[in-house]
Short mmCIF file of C-alpha atoms in Angstrom, two decimals:
data_model
loop_
_atom_site.label_atom_id
_atom_site.label_comp_id
_atom_site.label_asym_id
_atom_site.label_seq_id
_atom_site.Cartn_x
_atom_site.Cartn_y
_atom_site.Cartn_z
CA MET A 1 -10.24 30.50 -2.66
CA SER A 2 -10.89 27.98 -0.13
CA LEU A 3 -10.00 25.23 -3.37
CA LYS A 4 -6.99 27.07 -4.22
CA SER A 5 -5.63 27.42 -0.72
CA SER A 6 -6.69 23.66 -0.04
CA MET A 7 -5.14 22.58 -3.38
CA TRP A 8 -1.45 24.73 -2.02
CA LEU A 9 -1.82 23.24 1.22
CA GLN A 10 -2.22 19.61 0.06
CA TYR A 11 0.99 20.33 -2.34
CA GLN A 12 3.08 21.69 0.60
CA ILE A 13 1.99 18.26 2.98
CA ASP A 14 3.07 16.16 0.09
CA ALA A 15 6.08 17.95 -1.08
CA ASN A 16 7.86 20.30 1.02
CA TRP A 17 9.28 17.48 3.55
CA THR A 18 12.12 17.32 1.01
CA ARG A 19 13.67 19.10 -2.14
CA PRO A 20 11.20 19.34 -5.24
CA LEU A 21 13.88 16.87 -7.21
CA VAL A 22 13.63 14.33 -4.60
CA PHE A 23 9.83 14.60 -4.41
CA VAL A 24 9.74 14.15 -8.06
CA VAL A 25 11.53 10.87 -7.87
CA TYR A 26 9.60 10.18 -4.54
CA ASN A 27 6.01 10.56 -6.32
CA ILE A 28 6.99 8.46 -9.55
CA LEU A 29 8.93 5.62 -8.13
CA ARG A 30 5.94 3.62 -6.49
CA PRO A 31 3.68 3.68 -9.44
CA VAL A 32 6.69 2.53 -11.65
CA GLY A 33 7.85 -0.18 -9.08
CA ALA A 34 3.99 -1.36 -9.32
CA ALA A 35 4.26 -1.54 -13.34
CA LEU A 36 7.60 -3.18 -13.27
CA LEU A 37 5.98 -5.63 -10.95
CA LEU A 38 3.54 -6.78 -13.67
CA VAL A 39 5.68 -6.27 -16.01
CA ALA A 40 7.93 -8.80 -14.48
CA MET A 41 4.88 -11.24 -13.69
CA PHE A 42 4.08 -11.25 -17.45
CA TYR A 43 7.86 -11.37 -18.61
CA VAL A 44 8.47 -14.75 -16.51
CA VAL A 45 4.97 -16.14 -18.04
CA THR A 46 6.01 -15.38 -21.45
CA GLY A 47 9.18 -16.81 -21.39
CA GLY A 48 10.70 -13.68 -22.22
CA TYR A 49 8.62 -12.46 -24.70
CA MET A 50 7.40 -8.88 -24.28
CA GLY A 51 4.48 -7.68 -26.75
CA GLY A 52 1.18 -8.57 -27.74
CA GLY A 53 -2.03 -7.15 -26.67
CA SER A 54 -2.20 -8.42 -23.49
CA LEU A 55 0.98 -6.37 -22.30
CA ALA A 56 -0.41 -3.39 -23.54
CA TYR A 57 -3.80 -4.13 -21.60
CA LEU A 58 -2.16 -4.83 -18.69
CA TYR A 59 0.47 -2.14 -18.44
CA VAL A 60 -2.20 0.54 -19.50
CA GLY A 61 -4.85 -0.09 -17.16
CA ASN A 62 -2.22 -0.78 -14.28
CA ALA A 63 -0.89 2.73 -15.35
CA PHE A 64 -4.52 4.63 -14.87
CA PHE A 65 -5.53 2.79 -12.36
CA MET A 66 -2.91 4.68 -10.00
CA LEU A 67 -4.83 7.81 -10.26
CA ILE A 68 -7.51 5.67 -8.32
CA ALA A 69 -5.66 4.03 -5.96
CA GLN A 70 -2.94 7.23 -4.85
CA THR A 71 -6.17 9.29 -4.86
CA LEU A 72 -8.36 7.32 -2.79
CA PHE A 73 -5.70 5.88 -0.56
CA PHE A 74 -4.99 9.35 0.08
CA VAL A 75 -8.65 10.70 0.85
CA GLY A 76 -8.90 8.35 3.20
CA TRP A 77 -6.71 9.52 5.52
CA VAL A 78 -7.16 13.26 5.20
CA VAL A 79 -9.73 13.53 7.48
CA HIS A 80 -8.04 11.74 10.68
CA ASP A 81 -4.88 13.50 9.67
CA ASP A 82 -6.71 16.88 10.40
CA ARG A 83 -8.70 15.74 13.53
CA GLU A 84 -6.14 13.27 14.86
CA HIS A 85 -2.37 14.01 13.59
CA TYR A 86 -2.24 17.61 13.01
CA GLN A 87 -5.35 18.38 15.41
CA VAL A 88 -6.84 21.22 12.96
CA LEU A 89 -9.91 20.26 11.78
CA LYS A 90 -11.81 22.65 14.20
CA TYR A 91 -9.69 25.19 13.23
CA LEU A 92 -10.52 24.66 9.66
CA TYR A 93 -13.99 24.41 10.62
CA ILE A 94 -14.16 28.08 12.15
CA SER A 95 -12.34 29.82 9.64
CA PRO A 96 -14.36 31.04 6.90
CA MET A 97 -14.65 28.64 4.42
CA SER A 98 -16.28 25.12 3.49
CA TYR A 99 -15.19 21.85 4.71
CA PHE A 100 -16.25 20.37 1.85
CA LYS A 101 -14.79 22.52 -0.91
CA TYR A 102 -11.18 22.04 1.03
CA LEU A 103 -11.37 18.36 0.56
CA ILE A 104 -12.33 18.65 -3.11
CA GLY A 105 -9.36 20.89 -3.12
CA ARG A 106 -7.21 18.56 -1.27
CA THR A 107 -8.01 15.33 -3.27
CA ALA A 108 -8.01 17.49 -6.59
CA MET A 109 -4.37 18.54 -5.67
CA ARG A 110 -3.23 14.52 -5.08
CA PHE A 111 -4.80 13.75 -8.42
CA LEU A 112 -3.08 16.31 -9.93
CA LEU A 113 0.34 14.79 -8.60
CA SER A 114 -0.69 11.36 -9.64
CA GLY A 115 -1.20 12.46 -12.85
CA PHE A 116 2.50 12.94 -13.33
CA ALA A 117 3.61 9.63 -12.39
CA LEU A 118 0.88 8.33 -14.81
CA MET A 119 2.59 10.81 -17.45
CA VAL A 120 6.13 9.19 -16.87
CA LEU A 121 4.80 5.61 -17.06
CA ILE A 122 2.88 6.77 -20.18
CA VAL A 123 6.59 7.61 -21.75
CA LEU A 124 7.98 4.30 -20.09
CA GLY A 125 5.31 2.62 -22.09
CA TYR A 126 7.39 3.36 -25.20
CA LEU A 127 10.42 1.37 -24.02
CA LEU A 128 8.14 -1.61 -23.56
CA ARG A 129 6.82 -0.85 -27.35
CA ILE A 130 3.14 -0.33 -25.95
CA PRO A 131 1.30 0.42 -29.35
CA TYR A 132 -0.30 3.35 -28.47
CA ARG A 133 -3.16 5.46 -30.86
CA ILE A 134 -4.09 8.03 -28.35
CA ASP A 135 -7.45 10.02 -29.10
CA TRP A 136 -6.95 13.04 -27.65
CA LEU A 137 -10.77 13.81 -27.60
CA LEU A 138 -11.08 10.73 -25.51
CA LEU A 139 -8.20 11.41 -23.20
CA VAL A 140 -10.01 14.57 -22.06
CA ALA A 141 -13.03 12.64 -21.40
CA VAL A 142 -10.84 9.93 -19.30
CA PHE A 143 -9.40 12.53 -16.99
CA LEU A 144 -12.49 14.53 -16.57
CA VAL A 145 -14.51 11.16 -15.77
CA GLY A 146 -12.12 10.26 -13.90
CA TRP A 147 -11.26 13.18 -11.71
CA ALA A 148 -15.43 13.26 -11.23
CA PHE A 149 -15.90 9.30 -10.03
CA ILE A 150 -12.93 9.16 -8.22
CA VAL A 151 -13.40 12.49 -6.74
CA GLY A 152 -16.97 11.32 -5.71
CA ALA A 153 -16.01 7.89 -4.05
CA GLY A 154 -13.20 9.54 -2.23
CA LEU A 155 -15.55 12.34 -0.60
CA LEU A 156 -18.18 9.98 0.21
CA LEU A 157 -15.11 8.35 1.81
CA SER A 158 -14.34 11.46 3.87
CA GLY A 159 -17.76 11.76 5.04
CA ILE A 160 -17.89 8.30 6.71
CA ASN A 161 -14.38 9.20 7.95
CA MET A 162 -15.91 12.30 9.91
CA LEU A 163 -17.64 9.24 12.19
CA THR A 164 -15.05 7.08 12.63
CA ALA A 165 -11.78 6.63 14.72
CA ARG A 166 -9.87 4.66 12.52
CA HIS A 167 -9.72 2.58 9.36
CA GLY A 168 -9.29 5.84 6.73
CA GLY A 169 -6.68 4.42 4.87
CA ALA A 170 -7.98 0.86 4.78
CA VAL A 171 -11.33 1.97 3.54
CA GLY A 172 -9.89 3.91 0.65
CA GLU A 173 -7.21 1.04 -0.36
CA ALA A 174 -10.29 -1.33 0.17
CA LEU A 175 -12.35 0.53 -2.60
CA ALA A 176 -9.73 0.78 -4.74
CA GLY A 177 -8.82 -2.56 -4.24
CA ILE A 178 -12.19 -3.73 -5.21
CA PHE A 179 -11.84 -1.28 -8.44
CA TYR A 180 -8.87 -3.26 -9.12
CA LEU A 181 -9.52 -6.50 -9.13
CA LEU A 182 -13.29 -6.50 -10.41
CA SER A 183 -13.02 -3.67 -13.39
CA GLY A 184 -10.91 -5.10 -15.64
CA ALA A 185 -7.81 -2.90 -15.06
CA ILE A 186 -5.20 -5.76 -16.14
CA PHE A 187 -7.04 -8.98 -16.61
CA PRO A 188 -10.47 -9.25 -18.96
CA LEU A 189 -13.36 -9.63 -17.32
CA SER A 190 -14.27 -12.98 -18.80
CA ILE A 191 -11.76 -14.49 -16.43
CA LEU A 192 -13.66 -13.64 -13.52
CA PRO A 193 -16.53 -16.08 -12.15
CA GLN A 194 -19.48 -15.74 -14.16
CA TRP A 195 -21.51 -14.28 -11.06
CA VAL A 196 -18.77 -11.86 -10.17
CA ARG A 197 -19.13 -10.17 -13.76
CA GLY A 198 -22.71 -8.86 -13.11
CA PHE A 199 -21.07 -6.81 -10.30
CA SER A 200 -18.39 -5.79 -12.07
CA LEU A 201 -20.62 -3.92 -14.82
CA ALA A 202 -22.36 -2.20 -12.14
CA LEU A 203 -19.07 -0.41 -11.18
CA PRO A 204 -18.31 3.12 -12.98
CA SER A 205 -14.57 2.26 -13.04
CA THR A 206 -14.97 -1.02 -15.08
CA TYR A 207 -16.60 1.48 -17.82
CA TRP A 208 -13.73 4.05 -17.45
CA PHE A 209 -10.68 1.47 -18.08
CA SER A 210 -12.55 1.15 -20.90
CA LEU A 211 -12.78 4.51 -22.06
CA VAL A 212 -9.14 4.59 -21.25
CA ARG A 213 -8.54 1.65 -23.46
CA ARG A 214 -9.94 3.11 -26.28
CA ALA A 215 -8.62 6.44 -25.86
CA VAL A 216 -4.70 5.12 -25.32
CA LEU A 217 -4.75 2.10 -27.32
CA GLY A 218 -7.57 3.32 -30.17
CA ALA A 219 -9.94 0.21 -29.57
CA GLU A 220 -11.14 -1.89 -26.77
CA SER A 221 -10.02 -5.48 -26.88
CA GLU A 222 -12.01 -6.89 -23.96
CA GLU A 223 -14.77 -8.95 -25.16
CA VAL A 224 -17.20 -7.83 -22.44
CA MET A 225 -16.82 -4.19 -22.33
CA ALA A 226 -16.47 -4.03 -26.72
CA GLN A 227 -20.10 -4.76 -26.58
CA PHE A 228 -20.45 -1.33 -25.67
CA THR A 229 -20.26 1.82 -27.61
CA THR A 230 -17.54 4.79 -26.50
CA LEU A 231 -20.68 6.93 -25.96
CA GLN A 232 -22.00 4.29 -23.27
CA VAL A 233 -18.43 4.35 -21.71
CA VAL A 234 -18.63 7.55 -21.20
CA LEU A 235 -21.99 8.44 -20.34
CA TYR A 236 -22.35 5.86 -17.98
CA PRO A 237 -19.74 6.65 -15.25
CA MET A 238 -20.20 10.27 -15.54
CA ALA A 239 -23.64 9.61 -14.47
CA ILE A 240 -22.74 7.73 -12.14
CA SER A 241 -19.97 9.87 -10.72
CA MET A 242 -22.77 12.96 -10.95
CA VAL A 243 -24.83 10.64 -8.62
CA LEU A 244 -21.58 9.87 -6.19
CA LEU A 245 -20.90 13.52 -5.87
CA GLY A 246 -24.48 14.15 -5.28
CA LEU A 247 -24.79 11.60 -2.54
CA SER A 248 -21.36 12.86 -1.46
CA TYR A 249 -22.46 16.41 -0.79
CA LEU A 250 -25.49 15.02 1.02
CA SER A 251 -24.01 12.76 3.17
CA PHE A 252 -21.19 15.42 3.94
CA LEU A 253 -24.14 17.68 5.61
CA GLY A 254 -25.92 14.65 7.83
CA VAL A 255 -22.42 13.96 8.85
CA ASP A 256 -21.39 17.23 9.35
CA HIS A 257 -24.48 17.65 11.55
CA LEU A 258 -23.38 14.36 13.81
CA THR A 259 -20.34 15.38 13.95
CA ARG A 260 -21.11 18.70 15.43
CA LYS A 261 -23.75 17.31 17.47
CA LYS A 262 -22.07 14.27 18.94
CA GLY A 263 -18.88 17.04 19.54
CA MET A 264 -16.61 14.98 17.29
CA LEU A 265 -14.83 17.78 15.78
CA ASP A 266 -11.73 17.47 17.90
CA MET A 267 -12.07 13.93 18.82
CA THR A 268 -8.77 12.24 19.13
CA THR A 269 -8.39 8.47 19.94
CA THR A 270 -4.50 8.48 19.61
CA TYR A 271 -5.08 5.43 17.51
CA MET B 1 21.85 -5.06 32.24
CA ASN B 2 18.38 -6.35 34.49
CA ILE B 3 17.13 -9.24 32.65
CA MET B 4 14.31 -9.59 34.31
CA LEU B 5 13.25 -5.66 33.79
CA ASN B 6 13.62 -5.91 30.25
CA LEU B 7 11.77 -9.21 29.98
CA ARG B 8 9.08 -7.44 31.33
CA ALA B 9 9.25 -4.62 29.21
CA VAL B 10 9.03 -6.99 25.96
CA ARG B 11 5.96 -8.61 27.59
CA GLY B 12 4.80 -4.81 28.25
CA ARG B 13 4.91 -4.04 24.68
CA ALA B 14 3.86 -7.04 23.11
CA TYR B 15 0.58 -7.35 25.51
CA PRO B 16 -1.41 -4.40 23.70
CA ARG B 17 -0.42 -5.64 20.33
CA VAL B 18 -1.45 -8.88 21.21
CA ILE B 19 -4.53 -8.20 22.80
CA GLY B 20 -5.50 -5.22 20.59
CA ALA B 21 -5.33 -7.59 17.67
CA LEU B 22 -7.89 -10.00 19.37
CA ARG B 23 -10.00 -7.01 20.78
CA GLU B 24 -11.02 -5.46 17.67
CA PRO B 25 -12.36 -7.74 15.27
CA SER B 26 -12.86 -5.08 12.54
CA TRP B 27 -8.77 -4.52 11.96
CA MET B 28 -8.98 -8.41 11.14
CA LEU B 29 -11.26 -7.90 8.72
CA TRP B 30 -9.46 -5.24 6.99
CA GLU B 31 -6.20 -6.79 7.25
CA VAL B 32 -7.00 -9.76 5.82
CA VAL B 33 -9.49 -8.65 3.17
CA LEU B 34 -7.40 -5.91 2.16
CA PRO B 35 -4.19 -7.99 1.04
CA MET B 36 -6.75 -10.69 -0.24
CA LEU B 37 -8.33 -7.97 -3.37
CA SER B 38 -4.64 -7.21 -4.53
CA ILE B 39 -3.76 -11.29 -4.48
CA ALA B 40 -7.10 -12.24 -5.85
CA ALA B 41 -6.36 -9.79 -8.66
CA PHE B 42 -2.35 -10.93 -9.30
CA ILE B 43 -3.81 -14.51 -9.61
CA TYR B 44 -6.45 -13.82 -11.98
CA PHE B 45 -3.84 -12.02 -13.97
CA TYR B 46 -2.01 -14.96 -14.07
CA ARG B 47 -4.63 -17.07 -15.07
CA SER B 48 -5.59 -14.56 -17.64
CA LEU B 49 -2.01 -15.44 -18.98
CA ASN B 50 -2.67 -19.20 -18.82
CA ALA B 51 0.34 -19.47 -16.08
CA PRO B 52 1.17 -22.85 -14.73
CA LYS B 53 -0.66 -23.38 -11.25
CA GLU B 54 2.38 -22.80 -9.54
CA PHE B 55 3.05 -19.22 -10.22
CA GLU B 56 -0.90 -19.06 -8.19
CA GLY B 57 0.92 -19.90 -5.58
CA PHE B 58 4.00 -18.03 -5.34
CA VAL B 59 1.26 -14.65 -5.26
CA VAL B 60 -0.44 -16.33 -1.96
CA LEU B 61 3.01 -16.88 -0.82
CA GLY B 62 4.08 -13.46 -1.69
CA GLY B 63 1.33 -12.01 -0.03
CA VAL B 64 1.85 -13.78 2.76
CA MET B 65 5.29 -12.74 3.34
CA THR B 66 4.53 -9.19 2.36
CA THR B 67 1.68 -8.77 5.55
CA TYR B 68 4.70 -9.28 7.46
CA TRP B 69 6.84 -6.94 5.32
CA LEU B 70 3.93 -4.33 6.03
CA ASN B 71 4.27 -4.98 9.69
CA VAL B 72 7.69 -4.03 9.70
CA LEU B 73 7.23 -0.97 7.78
CA TRP B 74 4.38 0.31 9.64
CA GLY B 75 4.64 -1.49 12.89
CA MET B 76 8.00 -1.29 13.54
CA ALA B 77 10.20 1.05 11.47
CA SER B 78 7.61 3.73 11.54
CA GLN B 79 6.76 3.31 15.34
CA PHE B 80 8.98 5.32 17.01
CA TYR B 81 7.95 8.04 14.44
CA TRP B 82 4.45 7.61 15.68
CA GLU B 83 5.28 7.22 19.22
CA LYS B 84 7.13 10.95 18.77
CA GLU B 85 3.75 11.91 17.04
CA THR B 86 1.41 10.98 20.10
CA GLY B 87 3.84 12.18 22.63
CA ASN B 88 4.90 8.74 24.26
CA LEU B 89 8.17 8.23 22.98
CA GLN B 90 9.78 10.37 25.73
CA LEU B 91 8.13 8.15 28.03
CA TYR B 92 10.08 5.18 26.55
CA LEU B 93 13.26 7.44 26.77
CA ALA B 94 12.93 8.17 30.54
CA ALA B 95 11.93 4.36 31.52
CA PRO B 96 14.82 2.56 32.65
CA MET B 97 15.11 -0.42 30.11
CA SER B 98 16.83 -0.52 26.96
CA LYS B 99 14.71 0.71 24.02
CA MET B 100 15.65 -2.88 22.32
CA SER B 101 13.20 -4.80 24.78
CA ILE B 102 10.45 -1.82 23.40
CA LEU B 103 10.99 -2.86 19.85
CA ALA B 104 11.72 -6.66 20.51
CA GLY B 105 8.15 -6.24 22.31
CA MET B 106 6.83 -4.15 19.42
CA ALA B 107 8.16 -6.92 17.03
CA LEU B 108 7.03 -10.27 19.05
CA GLY B 109 2.93 -8.79 19.09
CA GLY B 110 3.37 -7.79 15.67
CA ILE B 111 4.22 -11.35 14.43
CA PHE B 112 1.27 -12.31 16.50
CA GLY B 113 -1.06 -10.41 15.03
CA THR B 114 0.38 -10.53 11.48
CA THR B 115 0.63 -14.42 11.72
CA VAL B 116 -3.31 -14.60 12.34
CA ARG B 117 -3.74 -12.63 8.84
CA ALA B 118 -0.95 -14.53 7.58
CA VAL B 119 -2.88 -17.99 8.11
CA SER B 120 -6.52 -16.68 7.12
CA ILE B 121 -4.17 -15.72 3.69
CA ILE B 122 -3.05 -18.92 3.50
CA PHE B 123 -6.58 -20.76 4.54
CA ILE B 124 -8.05 -18.78 1.45
CA GLY B 125 -5.67 -19.31 -0.75
CA VAL B 126 -6.07 -23.17 -0.73
CA PHE B 127 -9.78 -23.18 0.04
CA VAL B 128 -11.12 -20.81 -2.69
CA PHE B 129 -8.30 -20.56 -5.23
CA GLU B 130 -7.19 -24.09 -4.93
CA ILE B 131 -3.52 -23.70 -4.20
CA SER B 132 -1.56 -26.71 -3.26
CA PHE B 133 1.70 -26.64 -1.15
CA VAL B 134 4.00 -29.61 -1.03
CA ILE B 135 5.85 -29.82 2.31
CA SER B 136 8.87 -31.69 1.58
CA HIS B 137 11.39 -30.56 4.03
CA PRO B 138 9.29 -29.04 6.88
CA PHE B 139 12.24 -28.28 9.15
CA LEU B 140 14.38 -26.42 6.63
CA LEU B 141 10.99 -24.57 5.77
CA VAL B 142 10.24 -23.50 9.18
CA ALA B 143 13.70 -22.58 9.81
CA ILE B 144 13.81 -20.11 6.72
CA PHE B 145 10.69 -18.84 8.23
CA MET B 146 11.64 -18.03 11.40
CA VAL B 147 15.18 -16.85 10.16
CA THR B 148 13.74 -14.87 7.60
CA LEU B 149 11.45 -13.07 10.45
CA LEU B 150 14.16 -12.41 12.40
CA ALA B 151 16.19 -10.77 9.80
CA MET B 152 13.50 -8.78 8.81
CA TYR B 153 12.22 -7.50 12.28
CA GLY B 154 15.93 -6.92 12.46
CA MET B 155 15.90 -4.58 9.85
CA GLY B 156 12.64 -2.84 11.04
CA MET B 157 14.85 -2.40 13.77
CA MET B 158 17.28 -0.62 12.24
CA PHE B 159 14.76 1.36 10.27
CA ALA B 160 13.05 2.65 13.28
CA SER B 161 16.51 3.97 15.12
CA LEU B 162 17.01 5.79 11.60
CA TYR B 163 13.40 6.94 11.77
CA LEU B 164 13.63 8.09 15.40
CA LEU B 165 14.72 11.62 14.21
CA TRP B 166 12.81 11.97 11.08
CA GLY B 167 8.89 13.51 10.44
CA ARG B 168 7.14 12.97 7.57
CA GLU B 169 10.20 11.80 5.76
CA ALA B 170 9.64 8.44 7.86
CA TRP B 171 5.92 7.85 6.66
CA ASN B 172 6.69 9.03 3.16
CA MET B 173 9.91 6.69 3.17
CA ASN B 174 7.97 3.21 4.34
CA ALA B 175 5.18 4.45 1.26
CA LEU B 176 8.60 4.07 -0.95
CA PHE B 177 9.50 1.05 0.61
CA GLN B 178 6.15 -1.12 -0.63
CA GLU B 179 5.50 -1.43 -4.53
CA PRO B 180 9.43 -1.15 -5.57
CA ILE B 181 10.57 -3.84 -3.14
CA TYR B 182 7.77 -5.54 -4.13
CA PHE B 183 9.20 -5.67 -7.41
CA ILE B 184 12.96 -6.17 -6.59
CA THR B 185 12.32 -8.89 -4.08
CA GLY B 186 10.43 -10.62 -6.38
CA GLN B 187 6.92 -10.71 -4.38
CA ASN B 188 5.07 -12.80 -7.28
CA PHE B 189 7.28 -14.23 -9.56
CA PRO B 190 10.74 -15.67 -9.21
CA VAL B 191 13.66 -13.19 -8.33
CA LYS B 192 15.57 -14.77 -10.57
CA ALA B 193 13.87 -13.52 -13.46
CA LEU B 194 15.72 -10.14 -12.58
CA GLY B 195 18.86 -11.64 -13.25
CA PRO B 196 21.85 -12.36 -11.01
CA THR B 197 23.50 -8.97 -10.41
CA VAL B 198 19.69 -7.44 -9.38
CA ALA B 199 18.48 -9.96 -7.55
CA MET B 200 21.66 -10.33 -5.46
CA ALA B 201 21.77 -6.95 -4.82
CA ALA B 202 18.06 -7.35 -3.64
CA SER B 203 18.90 -9.98 -1.11
CA VAL B 204 20.25 -7.56 1.10
CA ILE B 205 16.57 -7.57 1.83
CA PRO B 206 15.54 -10.76 4.08
CA LEU B 207 12.16 -10.85 1.92
CA THR B 208 14.29 -11.84 -1.09
CA LEU B 209 16.14 -14.97 -0.19
CA GLY B 210 13.56 -15.92 2.05
CA LEU B 211 10.53 -15.70 -0.32
CA ASP B 212 12.93 -17.39 -3.08
CA ALA B 213 13.92 -20.37 -0.87
CA MET B 214 10.39 -21.09 0.68
CA ARG B 215 9.66 -20.71 -3.51
CA GLN B 216 11.87 -23.45 -3.86
CA LEU B 217 10.55 -25.75 -0.70
CA LEU B 218 6.87 -25.37 -1.35
CA PHE B 219 6.83 -25.20 -5.04
CA PRO B 220 9.30 -28.21 -6.13
CA GLU B 221 8.04 -28.11 -9.46
CA ALA B 222 9.08 -24.39 -9.77
CA ALA B 223 12.67 -25.64 -8.45
CA GLY B 224 14.31 -24.25 -11.45
CA TRP B 225 13.16 -20.91 -11.07
CA GLY B 226 15.29 -20.64 -7.20
CA PHE B 227 18.00 -18.41 -7.75
CA LEU B 228 20.26 -19.95 -5.09
CA ASP B 229 19.84 -23.38 -3.04
CA PRO B 230 17.59 -23.16 0.01
CA MET B 231 20.60 -24.09 2.45
CA LEU B 232 22.82 -21.49 1.10
CA GLU B 233 20.24 -18.71 1.34
CA LEU B 234 19.42 -20.16 5.28
CA GLY B 235 22.87 -19.24 6.21
CA ILE B 236 22.67 -15.96 4.35
CA LEU B 237 19.50 -15.19 6.06
CA CYS B 238 21.30 -16.21 9.61
CA VAL B 239 24.60 -13.93 9.26
CA SER B 240 22.14 -10.95 7.89
CA ALA B 241 19.34 -11.30 11.33
CA VAL B 242 23.04 -11.05 13.37
CA ILE B 243 23.86 -8.06 11.26
CA MET B 244 20.70 -6.22 10.97
CA LEU B 245 20.36 -6.52 14.92
CA VAL B 246 23.80 -5.66 15.65
CA MET B 247 23.33 -2.31 13.68
CA ALA B 248 20.08 -1.96 14.97
CA ARG B 249 21.29 -1.44 18.24
CA GLN B 250 24.02 0.66 17.27
CA LEU B 251 21.87 2.79 15.31
CA LEU B 252 19.49 3.05 18.04
CA ALA B 253 22.32 4.08 20.67
CA PHE B 254 23.90 7.11 17.90
CA MET B 255 20.70 8.25 17.02
CA GLU B 256 19.17 8.45 20.50
CA ARG B 257 22.35 10.77 21.60
CA LYS B 258 21.87 12.66 18.82
CA GLY B 259 18.16 13.11 19.33
CA ARG B 260 19.06 14.57 23.01
CA GLU B 261 21.91 17.00 22.11
CA THR B 262 19.60 18.31 18.99
CA GLY B 263 16.87 18.55 21.09
CA LYS B 264 14.63 16.59 18.13
CA LEU B 265 13.59 13.86 20.26
CA THR B 266 9.69 15.18 21.25
CA MET B 267 9.14 17.33 18.17
CA ARG B 268 5.86 17.05 16.55
CA TRP B 269 4.29 17.54 13.36
CA GLN B 270 7.93 18.07 11.41
#
């Protein structure tokens, strides 16, 4: 019940400041703007040529990155918003529900709303003649694995934010930025310096983007990741996500204890 | 108008921003590292396409100017909204100085903190990514940079006035003014590529012409990508700065009166 209510609450916070149509437009404009920025960069460098594997690679990677960016950026804020802005954290705590479940619900709705923007980007991709070869089963795996690792990372962040006065959005944005830079989302891993690649291969997002390309474009064109089987790129991020979810729950328990002990549930720093 | 009172208000509002920027080193870390992540990603993206080296410079320049744009959005435009949410707005309105002095103080303090970040980005761009800037017309470059800032912060003041009565719309509108604006202003690529009509329309945002002019001056080998002559762009930016500041003043007075009449100036959590 708390899951459903928190999902509904997230939708209301996100959408009820305006009419539904305006919200729909608002929800897709940012991801579309980000995609067009990359497409324009590509267009300028190729002298107007719009095609080839590179365009498909960057477009699909960037479109799916929106799920990570929008969800993680939001998750960074949610605790601070509840505690400092709306000052409702203490009321949420004394209501008969788990705050952890509440966070999962709010994150899940943000993920869903970002999914709508992703759908629009995929449709726009047809205009750019992106050669989609969608494997629907793998696509389901993309969403399941993606949701698990993004929410796992997000919940871990939320735990940290229970103890901090600010940096909420910044921490989420930083994590998303690291995934963008190091996971081969818009350019092949081979472009990165050799010493960074080892770190890239430790990130679940690297495997997830490889899974995305296999599911949406039908094959993996990235040389480094092509060495992994599809099963490996499903299992590795899934395993990491399970660890992240477990860690986030354990850290939440610890942070929850500390927050109560230090009397930080109703802390307002006016940052 | 009491000039000394207003100058004190400017100093008073700039002070916490300047001190805050220096007193919280962790802010500085985030604010330098965060833009660098996306800047680095865009640089590697250009490298993956074998783009000419100056395109990597476009990314660094775009990143520098974007930090100012973000400060305009989150440190200027939405500031009265935050002040309302934290309960400070009524104190500003009750105080005897002009509200434009408060906005000017915010702008000056914001420019200080943002400049520290911008210099760090240039430093990283030059020493880590080996970007070369050619400064052939230093005075023109400085003039364009300063006027671009003036026009951008004037625009921020104008938005601050508009956002005075808004609730979450203000926050959401700011969010909307990021990626789509990066695209139409040509943050990482020459705006000329969007065609003259779009580039002309995008020139309403001072960032567009400022970036275009600075790109031409700092990367002469890519001057062919320039949209307009830098001198002409400087002239347009000057006019734009004056219009923004005058409109900000008019709008602020109008919105404040409207807010007092409708009782919305102290409403929180809308």
